[in-house]
PDB file of C-alpha atoms in Angstrom:
ATOM      1  CA  MET A   1      20.554   2.640   9.997  1.00 67.00           C
ATOM      2  CA  ASP A   2      19.391   5.513   7.826  1.00 89.00           C
ATOM      3  CA  LYS A   3      15.947   4.457   6.608  1.00 89.00           C
ATOM      4  CA  GLN A   4      15.716   7.168   3.959  1.00 89.00           C
ATOM      5  CA  LYS A   5      19.054   6.190   2.396  1.00 91.00           C
ATOM      6  CA  LEU A   6      18.022   2.525   2.417  1.00 91.00           C
ATOM      7  CA  LEU A   7      14.737   3.382   0.648  1.00 92.00           C
ATOM      8  CA  ASN A   8      16.428   5.505  -2.015  1.00 91.00           C
ATOM      9  CA  ASP A   9      19.151   2.889  -2.647  1.00 93.00           C
ATOM     10  CA  THR A  10      16.539   0.122  -2.835  1.00 92.00           C
ATOM     11  CA  PHE A  11      14.504   2.234  -5.264  1.00 93.00           C
ATOM     12  CA  LEU A  12      17.476   2.567  -7.638  1.00 94.00           C
ATOM     13  CA  LYS A  13      18.317  -1.145  -7.456  1.00 95.00           C
ATOM     14  CA  VAL A  14      14.740  -2.319  -8.041  1.00 93.00           C
ATOM     15  CA  LYS A  15      14.213   0.261 -10.805  1.00 95.00           C
ATOM     16  CA  ASN A  16      17.348  -0.955 -12.614  1.00 94.00           C
ATOM     17  CA  ASP A  17      16.257  -4.584 -12.170  1.00 94.00           C
ATOM     18  CA  LEU A  18      12.863  -3.847 -13.745  1.00 93.00           C
ATOM     19  CA  LEU A  19      14.464  -1.921 -16.605  1.00 94.00           C
ATOM     20  CA  SER A  20      16.829  -4.873 -17.237  1.00 94.00           C
ATOM     21  CA  LEU A  21      13.716  -6.990 -17.895  1.00 94.00           C
ATOM     22  CA  ASP A  22      12.462  -4.370 -20.392  1.00 93.00           C
ATOM     23  CA  ILE A  23       9.505  -3.462 -18.186  1.00 93.00           C
ATOM     24  CA  PRO A  24       8.377  -0.033 -19.436  1.00 94.00           C
ATOM     25  CA  ILE A  25       8.279   1.799 -16.108  1.00 93.00           C
ATOM     26  CA  SER A  26       7.844   5.556 -16.271  1.00 90.00           C
ATOM     27  CA  SER A  27      10.871   7.825 -16.485  1.00 89.00           C
ATOM     28  CA  GLU A  28       8.953  10.479 -14.532  1.00 89.00           C
ATOM     29  CA  ILE A  29       9.264   8.963 -11.037  1.00 89.00           C
ATOM     30  CA  CYS A  30      10.575  11.044  -8.161  1.00 88.00           C
ATOM     31  CA  PRO A  31      13.889   9.406  -7.088  1.00 89.00           C
ATOM     32  CA  ILE A  32      13.305  10.282  -3.430  1.00 89.00           C
ATOM     33  CA  VAL A  33      11.020   7.692  -1.856  1.00 91.00           C
ATOM     34  CA  ARG A  34       8.801   9.065   0.877  1.00 91.00           C
ATOM     35  CA  LEU A  35       8.665   7.336   4.258  1.00 89.00           C
ATOM     36  CA  SER A  36       5.011   7.341   5.289  1.00 88.00           C
ATOM     37  CA  LYS A  37       3.192   6.700   8.561  1.00 85.00           C
ATOM     38  CA  ALA A  38       0.527   4.589   6.825  1.00 81.00           C
ATOM     39  CA  LYS A  39      -0.806   1.759   8.955  1.00 76.00           C
ATOM     40  CA  ARG A  40      -3.104   0.018   6.485  1.00 74.00           C
ATOM     41  CA  GLN A  41      -0.848  -0.251   3.439  1.00 83.00           C
ATOM     42  CA  TRP A  42       2.799  -1.098   2.850  1.00 88.00           C
ATOM     43  CA  GLY A  43       3.349   1.338   0.025  1.00 90.00           C
ATOM     44  CA  SER A  44       1.666   3.683  -2.397  1.00 91.00           C
ATOM     45  CA  CYS A  45       2.264   5.140  -5.823  1.00 90.00           C
ATOM     46  CA  LYS A  46       0.619   8.521  -6.261  1.00 90.00           C
ATOM     47  CA  MET A  47       0.145  10.138  -9.626  1.00 87.00           C
ATOM     48  CA  SER A  48       0.574  13.898  -9.605  1.00 83.00           C
ATOM     49  CA  LYS A  49      -2.135  15.720 -11.483  1.00 74.00           C
ATOM     50  CA  LYS A  50      -0.194  18.979 -11.283  1.00 70.00           C
ATOM     51  CA  TYR A  51       2.340  19.880 -13.901  1.00 60.00           C
ATOM     52  CA  GLY A  52       5.463  19.499 -11.841  1.00 65.00           C
ATOM     53  CA  GLU A  53       8.858  17.975 -12.153  1.00 71.00           C
ATOM     54  CA  TYR A  54       7.649  14.390 -11.635  1.00 74.00           C
ATOM     55  CA  LYS A  55       4.500  12.472 -12.475  1.00 87.00           C
ATOM     56  CA  PHE A  56       4.766   9.626  -9.897  1.00 90.00           C
ATOM     57  CA  TYR A  57       5.663   9.666  -6.204  1.00 92.00           C
ATOM     58  CA  ILE A  58       6.317   6.452  -4.273  1.00 93.00           C
ATOM     59  CA  SER A  59       5.841   6.104  -0.517  1.00 93.00           C
ATOM     60  CA  ILE A  60       6.789   3.175   1.694  1.00 92.00           C
ATOM     61  CA  SER A  61       5.296   2.713   5.163  1.00 90.00           C
ATOM     62  CA  LYS A  62       7.615   2.838   8.159  1.00 88.00           C
ATOM     63  CA  ASN A  63       5.835  -0.352   9.300  1.00 85.00           C
ATOM     64  CA  CYS A  64       7.757  -2.281   6.616  1.00 85.00           C
ATOM     65  CA  PHE A  65      10.808  -1.964   8.861  1.00 86.00           C
ATOM     66  CA  SER A  66       9.099  -4.087  11.541  1.00 82.00           C
ATOM     67  CA  GLU A  67       9.110  -7.120   9.233  1.00 82.00           C
ATOM     68  CA  PRO A  68      11.660  -9.836  10.129  1.00 84.00           C
ATOM     69  CA  ASP A  69      13.232  -9.775   6.633  1.00 85.00           C
ATOM     70  CA  TYR A  70      12.445  -6.113   6.009  1.00 88.00           C
ATOM     71  CA  ILE A  71      14.974  -5.559   3.214  1.00 90.00           C
ATOM     72  CA  ASN A  72      13.377  -8.153   0.913  1.00 90.00           C
ATOM     73  CA  PHE A  73       9.925  -7.044   2.036  1.00 89.00           C
ATOM     74  CA  ILE A  74      10.745  -3.450   1.029  1.00 91.00           C
ATOM     75  CA  LYS A  75      12.211  -4.632  -2.307  1.00 93.00           C
ATOM     76  CA  ASN A  76       9.010  -6.533  -3.110  1.00 92.00           C
ATOM     77  CA  THR A  77       6.865  -3.553  -2.080  1.00 92.00           C
ATOM     78  CA  MET A  78       9.030  -1.214  -4.162  1.00 94.00           C
ATOM     79  CA  ALA A  79       8.710  -3.510  -7.200  1.00 94.00           C
ATOM     80  CA  HIS A  80       4.923  -3.510  -6.695  1.00 93.00           C
ATOM     81  CA  GLU A  81       4.791   0.289  -6.630  1.00 93.00           C
ATOM     82  CA  LEU A  82       7.135   0.655  -9.624  1.00 94.00           C
ATOM     83  CA  ILE A  83       4.895  -1.632 -11.703  1.00 94.00           C
ATOM     84  CA  HIS A  84       2.077   0.842 -11.012  1.00 92.00           C
ATOM     85  CA  THR A  85       4.003   3.425 -13.069  1.00 92.00           C
ATOM     86  CA  VAL A  86       3.678   1.286 -16.210  1.00 92.00           C
ATOM     87  CA  LYS A  87       0.954   2.410 -18.608  1.00 89.00           C
ATOM     88  CA  GLU A  88      -2.367   0.624 -17.839  1.00 87.00           C
ATOM     89  CA  CYS A  89      -1.016  -0.722 -14.526  1.00 87.00           C
ATOM     90  CA  PHE A  90      -2.377   1.819 -12.078  1.00 86.00           C
ATOM     91  CA  ASN A  91      -4.854  -0.824 -10.902  1.00 88.00           C
ATOM     92  CA  HIS A  92      -4.278  -4.521 -10.190  1.00 88.00           C
ATOM     93  CA  GLY A  93      -5.665  -5.746 -13.526  1.00 90.00           C
ATOM     94  CA  LYS A  94      -4.343  -8.179 -16.128  1.00 92.00           C
ATOM     95  CA  VAL A  95      -1.414  -6.008 -17.255  1.00 92.00           C
ATOM     96  CA  PHE A  96      -0.283  -5.478 -13.644  1.00 91.00           C
ATOM     97  CA  LYS A  97      -0.466  -9.236 -12.985  1.00 92.00           C
ATOM     98  CA  TYR A  98       1.479  -9.941 -16.168  1.00 93.00           C
ATOM     99  CA  TYR A  99       4.372  -7.702 -15.076  1.00 93.00           C
ATOM    100  CA  SER A 100       4.192  -9.154 -11.552  1.00 92.00           C
ATOM    101  CA  GLY A 101       4.916 -12.519 -13.137  1.00 92.00           C
ATOM    102  CA  VAL A 102       7.769 -11.094 -15.204  1.00 93.00           C
ATOM    103  CA  VAL A 103       9.577  -9.656 -12.157  1.00 94.00           C
ATOM    104  CA  SER A 104       9.330 -13.030 -10.413  1.00 92.00           C
ATOM    105  CA  LYS A 105      12.170 -14.122 -12.756  1.00 90.00           C
ATOM    106  CA  LEU A 106      14.489 -12.016 -10.587  1.00 92.00           C
ATOM    107  CA  GLY A 107      13.108 -13.414  -7.335  1.00 91.00           C
ATOM    108  CA  TYR A 108      10.689 -10.607  -6.521  1.00 91.00           C
ATOM    109  CA  ILE A 109       7.374 -11.629  -5.006  1.00 90.00           C
ATOM    110  CA  VAL A 110       4.817  -9.042  -6.112  1.00 89.00           C
ATOM    111  CA  THR A 111       1.328  -9.627  -4.773  1.00 87.00           C
ATOM    112  CA  VAL A 112      -1.773  -7.560  -4.152  1.00 84.00           C
ATOM    113  CA  LYS A 113      -2.405  -9.148  -0.766  1.00 76.00           C
ATOM    114  CA  SER A 114      -0.003  -8.780   2.125  1.00 69.00           C
ATOM    115  CA  ASP A 115       2.407 -11.581   2.939  1.00 60.00           C
ATOM    116  CA  SER A 116       3.366  -9.878   6.179  1.00 63.00           C
ATOM    117  CA  LYS A 117       4.701 -11.871   9.105  1.00 56.00           C
ATOM    118  CA  VAL A 118       3.478  -9.132  11.426  1.00 56.00           C
ATOM    119  CA  VAL A 119      -0.232  -9.860  11.797  1.00 51.00           C
ATOM    120  CA  LYS A 120      -2.367  -8.003  14.284  1.00 54.00           C
ATOM    121  CA  ASN A 121      -5.048  -9.847  16.182  1.00 53.00           C
ATOM    122  CA  ASP A 122      -8.423  -8.218  16.913  1.00 54.00           C
ATOM    123  CA  GLU A 123      -7.380  -7.135  20.424  1.00 57.00           C
ATOM    124  CA  LYS A 124      -4.278  -5.321  19.110  1.00 61.00           C
ATOM    125  CA  LYS A 125      -6.316  -3.685  16.320  1.00 58.00           C
ATOM    126  CA  PHE A 126      -8.924  -2.605  18.861  1.00 59.00           C
ATOM    127  CA  ASN A 127      -6.285  -0.773  20.925  1.00 68.00           C
ATOM    128  CA  ASP A 128      -4.515   0.808  17.918  1.00 72.00           C
ATOM    129  CA  VAL A 129      -7.469   2.333  16.073  1.00 79.00           C
ATOM    130  CA  ASN A 130      -9.411   5.457  16.951  1.00 83.00           C
ATOM    131  CA  HIS A 131     -12.817   4.392  15.594  1.00 86.00           C
ATOM    132  CA  ILE A 132     -14.610   1.043  15.379  1.00 88.00           C
ATOM    133  CA  LEU A 133     -17.874   0.502  13.535  1.00 89.00           C
ATOM    134  CA  LYS A 134     -20.063  -2.572  13.964  1.00 93.00           C
ATOM    135  CA  CYS A 135     -22.829  -3.878  11.722  1.00 92.00           C
ATOM    136  CA  THR A 136     -26.140  -4.247  13.578  1.00 93.00           C
ATOM    137  CA  VAL A 137     -27.141  -7.198  11.355  1.00 92.00           C
ATOM    138  CA  CYS A 138     -24.099  -9.470  10.887  1.00 93.00           C
ATOM    139  CA  GLY A 139     -21.705  -8.086  13.539  1.00 90.00           C
ATOM    140  CA  GLN A 140     -18.873  -7.310  11.082  1.00 90.00           C
ATOM    141  CA  LEU A 141     -16.287  -4.933  12.608  1.00 88.00           C
ATOM    142  CA  TYR A 142     -14.672  -2.067  10.689  1.00 87.00           C
ATOM    143  CA  TYR A 143     -11.504  -0.488  12.115  1.00 83.00           C
ATOM    144  CA  ARG A 144     -10.763   3.130  11.183  1.00 83.00           C
ATOM    145  CA  TYR A 145      -7.846   5.385  12.079  1.00 79.00           C
ATOM    146  CA  ARG A 146      -9.698   8.446  10.799  1.00 79.00           C
ATOM    147  CA  PHE A 147     -13.396   9.235  10.663  1.00 82.00           C
ATOM    148  CA  PRO A 148     -15.298  12.272   9.334  1.00 84.00           C
ATOM    149  CA  LYS A 149     -16.478  14.844  11.871  1.00 83.00           C
ATOM    150  CA  ASP A 150     -19.905  14.990  10.191  1.00 84.00           C
ATOM    151  CA  LYS A 151     -22.272  13.264  12.653  1.00 80.00           C
ATOM    152  CA  ARG A 152     -24.618  12.230   9.810  1.00 84.00           C
ATOM    153  CA  TYR A 153     -21.867  10.327   7.971  1.00 85.00           C
ATOM    154  CA  ILE A 154     -22.623   7.088   9.846  1.00 85.00           C
ATOM    155  CA  ASN A 155     -26.106   7.086   8.282  1.00 86.00           C
ATOM    156  CA  LYS A 156     -24.664   7.360   4.765  1.00 87.00           C
ATOM    157  CA  ILE A 157     -22.550   4.190   4.913  1.00 90.00           C
ATOM    158  CA  ALA A 158     -23.543   0.529   5.128  1.00 92.00           C
ATOM    159  CA  CYS A 159     -21.958  -2.831   5.876  1.00 89.00           C
ATOM    160  CA  GLY A 160     -19.988  -4.166   2.928  1.00 88.00           C
ATOM    161  CA  LYS A 161     -21.026  -7.716   3.758  1.00 87.00           C
ATOM    162  CA  CYS A 162     -24.805  -7.475   4.211  1.00 93.00           C
ATOM    163  CA  LYS A 163     -25.693  -3.784   3.618  1.00 91.00           C
ATOM    164  CA  GLY A 164     -26.804  -3.504   7.254  1.00 92.00           C
ATOM    165  CA  ARG A 165     -26.676  -0.343   9.366  1.00 92.00           C
ATOM    166  CA  LEU A 166     -23.415   0.522  11.119  1.00 91.00           C
ATOM    167  CA  VAL A 167     -23.043   1.871  14.640  1.00 91.00           C
ATOM    168  CA  LYS A 168     -19.930   3.400  16.165  1.00 88.00           C
ATOM    169  CA  ILE A 169     -18.737   1.422  19.199  1.00 88.00           C
ATOM    170  CA  LYS A 170     -15.462   3.293  19.794  1.00 83.00           C
TER     171      LYS A 170
END
């Protein structure tokens, strides 16, 4: 199976479906969908600030292919990212949610939270990540694949739950 061809074909199908519902997606989207190595997100829609040929670039994570029903999962992710190209939809606000409801007429399930069947438990996460931070107050764990080289960075961040101090345990 050629993953790149599948992504590009899916992009065209989903784009045409959204246009058939009169959803005003941008005409300045790169038709070649990037296959990313992202581990913490299923897809992304980047806006180019440079004056180039395209304004929006869509990426889909290779991890989408590990889903049991990966074709529908990729279609839903692609619809999510295409909605981001609509004016005032670059966040997950009211307009984004409105268009998410509109595309549900065609059977797409566009959410902001993952409905993945592939869920990692804490032990699997612990082995996959390069850095783990732990709050000294509440014990909350933060898993990071990348971490700044600046040794003082750990003192500049705090726990999102209780504002406690974080220590690096891995």
